[in-house]
Amino acid sequence: MEQGGKAALGWAARDASGHLSPYSFSRRVQGDGDVTIQVLFCGLCHTDLHVIKNEWGNAMYPVVPGHEVVGVVTDIGAGVTKFKAGETVGVGYFVDSCRTCETCRTGHESYCPQLVPTSNGVDLHDGATTQGGFSDAIIVSQDYVVRVPETLPLAGAAPLLCAGVTVFSPMVQYGLNSPGKHLGVVGLGGLGHVAVKFGKAFGMTVTVISTSPSKRQEAVEQLGADAFLVSRDAEQMKAAAATMDGVIDTVSAGHPVAPLLELLKPMGQMVLVGVPAKPLEVPAFSLIAGGKRVAGSAGGGVGECQAMLDFAAEHGIVADVEVVGMEYVNTAIERLERNDVRYRFVVDVAGSKLGVDDA
Ligand SMILES: NC(=O)c1ccc[n+]([C@@H]2O[C@H](COP(=O)([O-])OP(=O)(O)OC[C@H]3O[C@@H](n4cnc5c(N)ncnc54)[C@H](O)[C@@H]3O)[C@@H](O)[C@H]2O)c1
Ligand SMILES: [Zn+2]
Ligand SMILES: [Zn+2]
């Protein structure tokens, strides 16, 4: 903990149990170009779950999760021109990057080799572990903060900061945003349900591919999907073979990829955004026959995130959320783990008593 830091309160994971508890810690002092943000709402992304349970082997405990932050600017440092106190803003998966590499210079900051994740990252200023949005306030350089359009409900907007831009960015990059094209969305969770909404707003035909037949009705009737395929039903999958221009795969655990590649038209594009801990099996033949393409995609740049929020506001898109208090977060984590959420938990951080260090 650096000297002279700003006292902060949050909830942290101390070990791989998946359990969070109150944590008092210190944030860096607001510097030139920084904004101080009081956290209002913060979404619970499956990435938080992977990290706090150390499923990717990179947890630096204690970890305060949370990278789908909506808050209000309470203070600004010298030289801040983009934001004023009182404005509603968002912070997503990362809070800093090198600013000079090719990806930073071209607006693809999420691919910077020195990317600083909002939570469980290493602050370029002082080497401290970054602590995320499950806390009272966060201090971020203005260059990594976005404006939340006034018309968006705040709790529903929070998941857009990660889930939203993570699906929006590759959809735009791979041309999966043109009317009339057919998009497959695999996994109907936090990322997947927002992908369906963006796909429909782009004027596409959207098919959800899921292991849970029970999600059919909600996918079609509530989210507006055009069709629903049960991935374990070989006949349904066969009937849909070679019909899709793109498939976006949001699944968080190991699963067969070859049957999904069959859904693509020749030269179709699959985009992996889900991050199962173990490698996926991609048979060469499934790619070569039909000249299919598989890409990965991580988050999106700051400019893309702003464009996504503006598009969401224009089309009235927010995530479907279950808003909970911080005292419920451990139950929320357990429920997320068993896929029992429609479709994102969002913690009402400002409305919760964050408590004091119990360690
Ligand atoms: N690429 C990125 O930048 C990025 C950003 C955010 C999240 N992620 C990753 O994306 C994944 C999804 O995140 P989320 O927040 O939407 O999670 P989520 O838990 O809300 O949704 C995951 C979905 O996958 C489904 N699923 C889980 N196991 C499955 C299996 N074995 N077979 C088929 N379906 C299965 C679930 O039913 C659920 O619908 C996670 O791995 C997360 O870490 C990546
Ligand atoms: Zn995330
Ligand atoms: Zn960089």
Short mmCIF file of C-alpha atoms and ligand atoms in Angstrom, two decimals:
data_model
loop_
_atom_site.label_atom_id
_atom_site.label_comp_id
_atom_site.label_asym_id
_atom_site.label_seq_id
_atom_site.Cartn_x
_atom_site.Cartn_y
_atom_site.Cartn_z
CA MET A 1 0.00 0.00 0.00
CA GLU A 2 1.62 3.25 -1.07
CA GLN A 3 2.10 6.06 1.40
CA GLY A 4 -0.22 9.00 1.27
CA GLY A 5 -2.75 7.11 -0.85
CA LYS A 6 -6.46 7.74 -0.79
CA ALA A 7 -8.39 5.47 1.58
CA ALA A 8 -10.86 3.21 -0.22
CA LEU A 9 -13.38 0.59 0.80
CA GLY A 10 -14.31 -2.39 -1.29
CA TRP A 11 -15.00 -6.09 -1.29
CA ALA A 12 -12.12 -8.40 -2.17
CA ALA A 13 -11.32 -12.04 -2.78
CA ARG A 14 -8.45 -13.19 -0.55
CA ASP A 15 -8.10 -16.70 -1.99
CA ALA A 16 -9.54 -18.98 -4.67
CA SER A 17 -12.69 -19.81 -2.69
CA GLY A 18 -14.77 -17.37 -4.74
CA HIS A 19 -15.82 -15.56 -1.57
CA LEU A 20 -15.54 -11.77 -1.25
CA SER A 21 -15.34 -9.86 2.02
CA PRO A 22 -14.96 -6.21 3.05
CA TYR A 23 -11.51 -4.79 2.41
CA SER A 24 -10.05 -1.39 3.18
CA PHE A 25 -7.14 -0.37 1.03
CA SER A 26 -5.44 2.61 -0.54
CA ARG A 27 -5.71 4.01 -4.04
CA ARG A 28 -3.19 6.26 -5.72
CA VAL A 29 -3.75 9.96 -5.14
CA GLN A 30 -5.57 11.71 -8.00
CA GLY A 31 -2.88 13.08 -10.30
CA ASP A 32 -2.79 15.36 -13.30
CA GLY A 33 -5.18 14.08 -15.94
CA ASP A 34 -7.01 11.81 -13.51
CA VAL A 35 -10.65 11.80 -12.61
CA THR A 36 -12.06 10.51 -9.33
CA ILE A 37 -15.27 8.56 -9.80
CA GLN A 38 -17.76 7.59 -7.14
CA VAL A 39 -18.91 4.12 -8.16
CA LEU A 40 -22.68 3.85 -8.52
CA PHE A 41 -23.13 0.46 -10.19
CA CYS A 42 -20.72 -2.30 -11.16
CA GLY A 43 -21.54 -5.45 -13.14
CA LEU A 44 -20.32 -8.93 -12.25
CA CYS A 45 -18.65 -10.35 -15.37
CA HIS A 46 -17.72 -14.02 -15.73
CA THR A 47 -14.12 -12.82 -16.08
CA ASP A 48 -14.34 -11.66 -12.45
CA LEU A 49 -15.31 -15.20 -11.54
CA HIS A 50 -12.41 -16.72 -13.54
CA VAL A 51 -10.01 -14.31 -11.82
CA ILE A 52 -11.20 -14.49 -8.21
CA LYS A 53 -11.24 -18.29 -8.34
CA ASN A 54 -7.80 -18.14 -9.99
CA GLU A 55 -9.00 -20.27 -12.89
CA TRP A 56 -6.50 -18.55 -15.19
CA GLY A 57 -3.71 -18.79 -12.60
CA ASN A 58 -3.13 -15.02 -12.50
CA ALA A 59 -4.92 -13.80 -9.36
CA MET A 60 -2.95 -11.34 -7.20
CA TYR A 61 -4.91 -11.49 -3.94
CA PRO A 62 -6.48 -9.53 -2.43
CA VAL A 63 -8.49 -8.84 -5.61
CA VAL A 64 -11.29 -6.29 -5.67
CA PRO A 65 -13.20 -7.38 -8.80
CA GLY A 66 -15.38 -5.28 -11.07
CA HIS A 67 -14.72 -3.74 -14.48
CA GLU A 68 -18.20 -2.73 -15.59
CA VAL A 69 -18.30 0.54 -13.72
CA VAL A 70 -20.82 3.34 -13.96
CA GLY A 71 -20.25 6.25 -11.65
CA VAL A 72 -20.23 9.96 -11.19
CA VAL A 73 -17.20 12.22 -11.42
CA THR A 74 -16.54 13.76 -8.00
CA ASP A 75 -13.20 15.43 -8.63
CA ILE A 76 -10.80 16.13 -11.50
CA GLY A 77 -7.06 16.60 -11.59
CA ALA A 78 -5.15 19.41 -13.28
CA GLY A 79 -5.39 19.31 -17.05
CA VAL A 80 -8.60 17.30 -17.20
CA THR A 81 -10.62 18.59 -20.14
CA LYS A 82 -12.90 15.69 -21.06
CA PHE A 83 -14.96 15.55 -17.86
CA LYS A 84 -16.42 17.74 -15.14
CA ALA A 85 -17.55 16.94 -11.64
CA GLY A 86 -21.12 15.66 -11.64
CA GLU A 87 -20.94 13.89 -15.01
CA THR A 88 -21.97 10.26 -15.37
CA VAL A 89 -19.16 8.15 -16.73
CA GLY A 90 -18.08 4.59 -17.31
CA VAL A 91 -14.92 2.54 -16.90
CA GLY A 92 -14.48 -0.83 -18.55
CA TYR A 93 -11.97 -3.66 -18.54
CA PHE A 94 -8.84 -1.51 -18.47
CA VAL A 95 -7.68 1.75 -16.94
CA ASP A 96 -4.38 2.38 -18.70
CA SER A 97 -2.02 1.29 -21.46
CA CYS A 98 1.32 2.47 -22.84
CA ARG A 99 -0.26 5.09 -25.16
CA THR A 100 2.61 4.82 -27.66
CA CYS A 101 2.53 1.36 -29.25
CA GLU A 102 0.82 0.77 -32.58
CA THR A 103 -2.35 -0.63 -31.03
CA CYS A 104 -2.64 2.32 -28.64
CA ARG A 105 -2.05 4.82 -31.43
CA THR A 106 -4.73 3.22 -33.61
CA GLY A 107 -7.44 3.02 -30.96
CA HIS A 108 -7.03 -0.68 -30.20
CA GLU A 109 -5.77 -0.13 -26.67
CA SER A 110 -7.12 -3.45 -25.45
CA TYR A 111 -4.26 -5.16 -27.34
CA CYS A 112 -1.50 -3.05 -25.80
CA PRO A 113 1.23 -5.30 -24.36
CA GLN A 114 1.24 -3.07 -21.27
CA LEU A 115 -2.52 -3.05 -20.80
CA VAL A 116 -3.54 -2.33 -17.21
CA PRO A 117 -6.75 -4.17 -16.34
CA THR A 118 -9.11 -2.30 -14.01
CA SER A 119 -8.88 -5.14 -11.51
CA ASN A 120 -5.97 -7.51 -10.86
CA GLY A 121 -3.63 -5.45 -13.05
CA VAL A 122 -0.40 -3.62 -12.31
CA ASP A 123 -0.67 0.17 -12.10
CA LEU A 124 1.93 1.77 -14.39
CA HIS A 125 2.24 4.69 -11.93
CA ASP A 126 3.33 2.83 -8.80
CA GLY A 127 3.37 -0.90 -9.49
CA ALA A 128 0.42 -1.45 -7.16
CA THR A 129 -2.20 -4.07 -7.96
CA THR A 130 -5.22 -2.37 -9.48
CA GLN A 131 -8.48 -2.80 -7.58
CA GLY A 132 -11.77 -2.75 -9.40
CA GLY A 133 -15.23 -1.30 -9.20
CA PHE A 134 -16.60 -3.23 -6.24
CA SER A 135 -15.44 -0.28 -4.18
CA ASP A 136 -16.59 3.19 -3.20
CA ALA A 137 -14.47 5.16 -5.65
CA ILE A 138 -11.93 4.69 -8.40
CA ILE A 139 -9.27 7.00 -9.83
CA VAL A 140 -8.67 6.74 -13.57
CA SER A 141 -6.88 8.75 -16.23
CA GLN A 142 -9.44 10.70 -18.26
CA ASP A 143 -8.21 8.98 -21.42
CA TYR A 144 -9.65 5.64 -20.25
CA VAL A 145 -13.03 6.97 -19.12
CA VAL A 146 -16.14 7.13 -21.32
CA ARG A 147 -19.27 9.20 -21.15
CA VAL A 148 -22.53 7.41 -20.32
CA PRO A 149 -25.33 8.90 -22.45
CA GLU A 150 -28.03 10.48 -20.31
CA THR A 151 -30.84 8.37 -21.68
CA LEU A 152 -29.36 5.04 -20.61
CA PRO A 153 -30.59 3.59 -17.31
CA LEU A 154 -27.43 3.35 -15.22
CA ALA A 155 -27.66 -0.19 -13.81
CA GLY A 156 -28.45 -1.65 -17.23
CA ALA A 157 -25.68 0.40 -18.83
CA ALA A 158 -22.96 -0.92 -16.50
CA PRO A 159 -22.56 -4.32 -18.25
CA LEU A 160 -22.13 -2.57 -21.58
CA LEU A 161 -18.72 -1.36 -20.36
CA CYS A 162 -17.31 -4.89 -20.73
CA ALA A 163 -19.92 -7.31 -22.08
CA GLY A 164 -21.24 -4.70 -24.52
CA VAL A 165 -18.00 -3.59 -26.09
CA THR A 166 -16.59 -7.13 -26.10
CA VAL A 167 -19.27 -8.25 -28.54
CA PHE A 168 -19.77 -4.90 -30.34
CA SER A 169 -16.09 -4.48 -31.27
CA PRO A 170 -15.64 -7.75 -33.22
CA MET A 171 -19.09 -7.43 -34.77
CA VAL A 172 -18.03 -4.11 -36.29
CA GLN A 173 -14.50 -5.24 -37.09
CA TYR A 174 -15.64 -8.35 -38.98
CA GLY A 175 -18.57 -6.74 -40.74
CA LEU A 176 -21.09 -8.62 -38.63
CA ASN A 177 -23.12 -5.44 -38.38
CA SER A 178 -24.78 -5.29 -41.79
CA PRO A 179 -28.51 -5.67 -42.31
CA GLY A 180 -29.46 -9.01 -43.76
CA LYS A 181 -26.41 -10.90 -42.54
CA HIS A 182 -26.92 -13.92 -40.31
CA LEU A 183 -25.21 -14.01 -36.92
CA GLY A 184 -25.00 -16.96 -34.57
CA VAL A 185 -24.56 -16.23 -30.87
CA VAL A 186 -23.25 -19.13 -28.80
CA GLY A 187 -23.96 -19.00 -25.06
CA LEU A 188 -26.81 -16.86 -23.80
CA GLY A 189 -25.23 -15.19 -20.78
CA GLY A 190 -24.03 -11.66 -20.05
CA LEU A 191 -22.11 -11.27 -23.32
CA GLY A 192 -24.44 -13.38 -25.43
CA HIS A 193 -27.67 -11.62 -24.63
CA VAL A 194 -26.15 -8.23 -25.46
CA ALA A 195 -24.80 -9.65 -28.73
CA VAL A 196 -28.36 -10.64 -29.66
CA LYS A 197 -29.57 -7.10 -28.96
CA PHE A 198 -26.80 -5.49 -31.00
CA GLY A 199 -27.30 -7.97 -33.84
CA LYS A 200 -30.98 -7.11 -34.06
CA ALA A 201 -30.23 -3.38 -33.85
CA PHE A 202 -27.83 -3.81 -36.78
CA GLY A 203 -30.70 -5.36 -38.76
CA MET A 204 -29.26 -8.85 -38.82
CA THR A 205 -30.89 -12.24 -38.57
CA VAL A 206 -29.79 -13.62 -35.19
CA THR A 207 -29.78 -17.25 -34.11
CA VAL A 208 -28.96 -18.25 -30.54
CA ILE A 209 -27.08 -21.51 -30.08
CA SER A 210 -27.36 -22.87 -26.57
CA THR A 211 -27.19 -26.08 -24.57
CA SER A 212 -30.29 -25.05 -22.59
CA PRO A 213 -33.58 -25.66 -24.46
CA SER A 214 -35.29 -23.77 -21.63
CA LYS A 215 -33.80 -20.51 -22.95
CA ARG A 216 -35.61 -20.74 -26.29
CA GLN A 217 -38.68 -18.78 -25.32
CA GLU A 218 -36.84 -15.92 -23.64
CA ALA A 219 -34.32 -15.72 -26.49
CA VAL A 220 -37.02 -15.35 -29.11
CA GLU A 221 -39.75 -13.52 -27.23
CA GLN A 222 -37.78 -11.25 -24.92
CA LEU A 223 -34.48 -10.70 -26.69
CA GLY A 224 -35.82 -10.75 -30.23
CA ALA A 225 -33.72 -13.60 -31.63
CA ASP A 226 -35.03 -14.99 -34.90
CA ALA A 227 -34.18 -18.61 -34.18
CA PHE A 228 -32.80 -20.88 -31.48
CA LEU A 229 -30.68 -23.99 -31.89
CA VAL A 230 -29.99 -26.54 -29.19
CA SER A 231 -26.32 -27.29 -29.75
CA ARG A 232 -26.66 -30.88 -28.56
CA ASP A 233 -29.41 -31.59 -31.10
CA ALA A 234 -27.46 -32.85 -34.11
CA GLU A 235 -30.47 -32.64 -36.42
CA GLN A 236 -31.21 -29.01 -35.64
CA MET A 237 -27.55 -28.18 -36.09
CA LYS A 238 -27.40 -30.02 -39.41
CA ALA A 239 -30.45 -28.20 -40.71
CA ALA A 240 -28.70 -24.87 -39.99
CA ALA A 241 -25.36 -25.89 -41.53
CA ALA A 242 -23.66 -23.29 -43.76
CA THR A 243 -26.25 -20.58 -43.09
CA MET A 244 -24.31 -18.09 -40.95
CA ASP A 245 -22.00 -15.25 -41.95
CA GLY A 246 -20.54 -15.12 -38.46
CA VAL A 247 -20.64 -16.87 -35.13
CA ILE A 248 -19.69 -15.21 -31.89
CA ASP A 249 -18.81 -17.73 -29.18
CA THR A 250 -19.24 -16.44 -25.62
CA VAL A 251 -19.07 -19.76 -23.76
CA SER A 252 -17.04 -19.65 -20.56
CA ALA A 253 -16.25 -23.38 -20.30
CA GLY A 254 -14.85 -26.09 -22.57
CA HIS A 255 -17.22 -27.11 -25.38
CA PRO A 256 -17.06 -28.62 -28.88
CA VAL A 257 -16.20 -26.02 -31.52
CA ALA A 258 -16.32 -28.16 -34.68
CA PRO A 259 -20.15 -28.33 -34.77
CA LEU A 260 -20.25 -24.52 -34.51
CA LEU A 261 -17.88 -24.16 -37.46
CA GLU A 262 -20.33 -26.24 -39.51
CA LEU A 263 -22.88 -23.45 -39.10
CA LEU A 264 -20.71 -20.98 -41.00
CA LYS A 265 -21.10 -20.29 -44.68
CA PRO A 266 -17.93 -20.73 -46.75
CA MET A 267 -15.42 -18.07 -45.65
CA GLY A 268 -17.57 -17.33 -42.61
CA GLN A 269 -16.05 -15.80 -39.51
CA MET A 270 -16.09 -17.26 -36.03
CA VAL A 271 -15.06 -14.99 -33.17
CA LEU A 272 -14.07 -16.42 -29.81
CA VAL A 273 -14.71 -14.10 -26.89
CA GLY A 274 -15.38 -16.64 -24.14
CA VAL A 275 -12.24 -17.74 -22.33
CA PRO A 276 -12.40 -21.37 -21.19
CA ALA A 277 -9.38 -22.18 -19.04
CA LYS A 278 -8.40 -25.18 -21.20
CA PRO A 279 -7.65 -25.22 -24.95
CA LEU A 280 -10.51 -25.74 -27.39
CA GLU A 281 -10.22 -28.32 -30.13
CA VAL A 282 -10.31 -26.86 -33.65
CA PRO A 283 -9.99 -29.59 -36.30
CA ALA A 284 -8.01 -28.33 -39.29
CA PHE A 285 -10.50 -29.90 -41.68
CA SER A 286 -13.38 -27.91 -40.18
CA LEU A 287 -11.55 -24.71 -41.10
CA ILE A 288 -10.00 -25.71 -44.38
CA ALA A 289 -13.16 -27.07 -45.96
CA GLY A 290 -15.03 -23.85 -46.62
CA GLY A 291 -12.09 -21.53 -45.92
CA LYS A 292 -13.47 -20.62 -42.52
CA ARG A 293 -11.84 -18.19 -40.14
CA VAL A 294 -11.48 -18.14 -36.39
CA ALA A 295 -10.42 -15.02 -34.52
CA GLY A 296 -10.17 -14.05 -30.89
CA SER A 297 -11.22 -10.67 -29.59
CA ALA A 298 -10.58 -8.90 -26.29
CA GLY A 299 -12.79 -6.04 -25.16
CA GLY A 300 -12.50 -3.01 -27.38
CA GLY A 301 -10.71 0.33 -27.57
CA VAL A 302 -11.79 3.40 -25.62
CA GLY A 303 -13.19 5.02 -28.76
CA GLU A 304 -15.03 1.83 -29.69
CA CYS A 305 -16.48 1.70 -26.19
CA GLN A 306 -17.78 5.26 -26.54
CA ALA A 307 -19.21 4.47 -30.00
CA MET A 308 -20.90 1.36 -28.55
CA LEU A 309 -22.50 3.37 -25.74
CA ASP A 310 -23.72 6.01 -28.17
CA PHE A 311 -25.15 3.28 -30.44
CA ALA A 312 -26.79 1.63 -27.41
CA ALA A 313 -28.39 4.93 -26.42
CA GLU A 314 -29.62 5.52 -29.96
CA HIS A 315 -31.25 2.07 -30.06
CA GLY A 316 -32.36 1.89 -26.43
CA ILE A 317 -30.08 -1.05 -25.65
CA VAL A 318 -29.10 -1.95 -22.10
CA ALA A 319 -28.34 -5.27 -20.46
CA ASP A 320 -31.08 -7.19 -18.67
CA VAL A 321 -29.87 -7.00 -15.10
CA GLU A 322 -30.59 -8.21 -11.61
CA VAL A 323 -29.51 -5.41 -9.30
CA VAL A 324 -28.25 -6.58 -5.91
CA GLY A 325 -26.59 -5.10 -2.84
CA MET A 326 -22.96 -5.88 -2.03
CA GLU A 327 -24.07 -8.06 0.88
CA TYR A 328 -25.59 -10.39 -1.76
CA VAL A 329 -22.47 -10.55 -3.92
CA ASN A 330 -21.31 -13.98 -2.70
CA THR A 331 -24.68 -15.47 -3.52
CA ALA A 332 -24.54 -13.71 -6.88
CA ILE A 333 -21.14 -15.29 -7.56
CA GLU A 334 -22.51 -18.75 -6.74
CA ARG A 335 -25.54 -18.17 -8.93
CA LEU A 336 -23.42 -16.87 -11.83
CA GLU A 337 -21.34 -20.02 -11.56
CA ARG A 338 -24.41 -22.19 -12.05
CA ASN A 339 -25.77 -19.97 -14.87
CA ASP A 340 -28.64 -18.79 -12.71
CA VAL A 341 -28.91 -15.15 -13.80
CA ARG A 342 -30.91 -13.33 -16.48
CA TYR A 343 -28.52 -12.02 -17.66
CA ARG A 344 -26.15 -9.99 -15.53
CA PHE A 345 -25.80 -9.23 -11.85
CA VAL A 346 -25.10 -5.59 -11.18
CA VAL A 347 -24.11 -4.46 -7.71
CA ASP A 348 -25.67 -1.24 -6.44
CA VAL A 349 -22.36 -0.17 -4.97
CA ALA A 350 -23.38 3.32 -3.86
CA GLY A 351 -26.49 1.90 -2.23
CA SER A 352 -24.55 -0.74 -0.25
CA LYS A 353 -22.81 -0.57 3.07
CA LEU A 354 -19.28 -1.59 2.13
CA GLY A 355 -18.16 -2.25 5.71
CA VAL A 356 -14.63 -2.39 7.03
CA ASP A 357 -11.67 -4.71 6.80
CA ASP A 358 -12.41 -7.99 8.53
CA ALA A 359 -9.09 -9.58 7.70
N1 LIG B 1 -12.82 -11.57 -24.76
C1 LIG B 1 -13.09 -10.67 -23.83
O1 LIG B 1 -12.62 -9.54 -23.87
C2 LIG B 1 -14.04 -11.03 -22.74
C3 LIG B 1 -14.74 -10.02 -22.06
C4 LIG B 1 -15.68 -10.40 -21.09
C5 LIG B 1 -15.87 -11.74 -20.80
N2 LIG B 1 -15.12 -12.66 -21.46
C6 LIG B 1 -15.31 -14.10 -21.22
O2 LIG B 1 -16.48 -14.51 -21.91
C7 LIG B 1 -17.06 -15.62 -21.24
C8 LIG B 1 -18.51 -15.32 -20.99
O3 LIG B 1 -18.65 -14.21 -20.08
P1 LIG B 1 -20.09 -13.81 -19.54
O4 LIG B 1 -19.85 -12.74 -18.55
O5 LIG B 1 -21.01 -13.63 -20.66
O6 LIG B 1 -20.48 -15.15 -18.76
P2 LIG B 1 -21.90 -15.76 -18.42
O7 LIG B 1 -21.65 -16.75 -17.34
O8 LIG B 1 -22.88 -14.68 -18.20
O9 LIG B 1 -22.30 -16.51 -19.78
C9 LIG B 1 -21.64 -17.67 -20.22
C10 LIG B 1 -22.61 -18.52 -21.01
O10 LIG B 1 -21.96 -19.72 -21.39
C11 LIG B 1 -22.83 -20.81 -21.16
N3 LIG B 1 -22.05 -22.01 -20.87
C12 LIG B 1 -21.27 -22.23 -19.78
N4 LIG B 1 -20.68 -23.43 -19.87
C13 LIG B 1 -21.08 -23.96 -21.05
C14 LIG B 1 -20.78 -25.17 -21.74
N5 LIG B 1 -19.94 -26.07 -21.21
N6 LIG B 1 -21.35 -25.37 -22.94
C15 LIG B 1 -22.17 -24.45 -23.48
N7 LIG B 1 -22.49 -23.29 -22.88
C16 LIG B 1 -21.96 -23.06 -21.68
C17 LIG B 1 -23.67 -20.40 -19.99
O11 LIG B 1 -24.91 -21.08 -19.96
C18 LIG B 1 -23.85 -18.92 -20.22
O12 LIG B 1 -24.98 -18.70 -21.00
C19 LIG B 1 -16.23 -15.82 -19.99
O13 LIG B 1 -15.26 -16.83 -20.25
C20 LIG B 1 -15.55 -14.48 -19.79
O14 LIG B 1 -14.33 -14.58 -19.09
C21 LIG B 1 -14.24 -12.34 -22.41
ZN ZN B 2 -15.66 -8.49 -18.31
ZN ZN B 3 0.23 0.46 -26.00
#
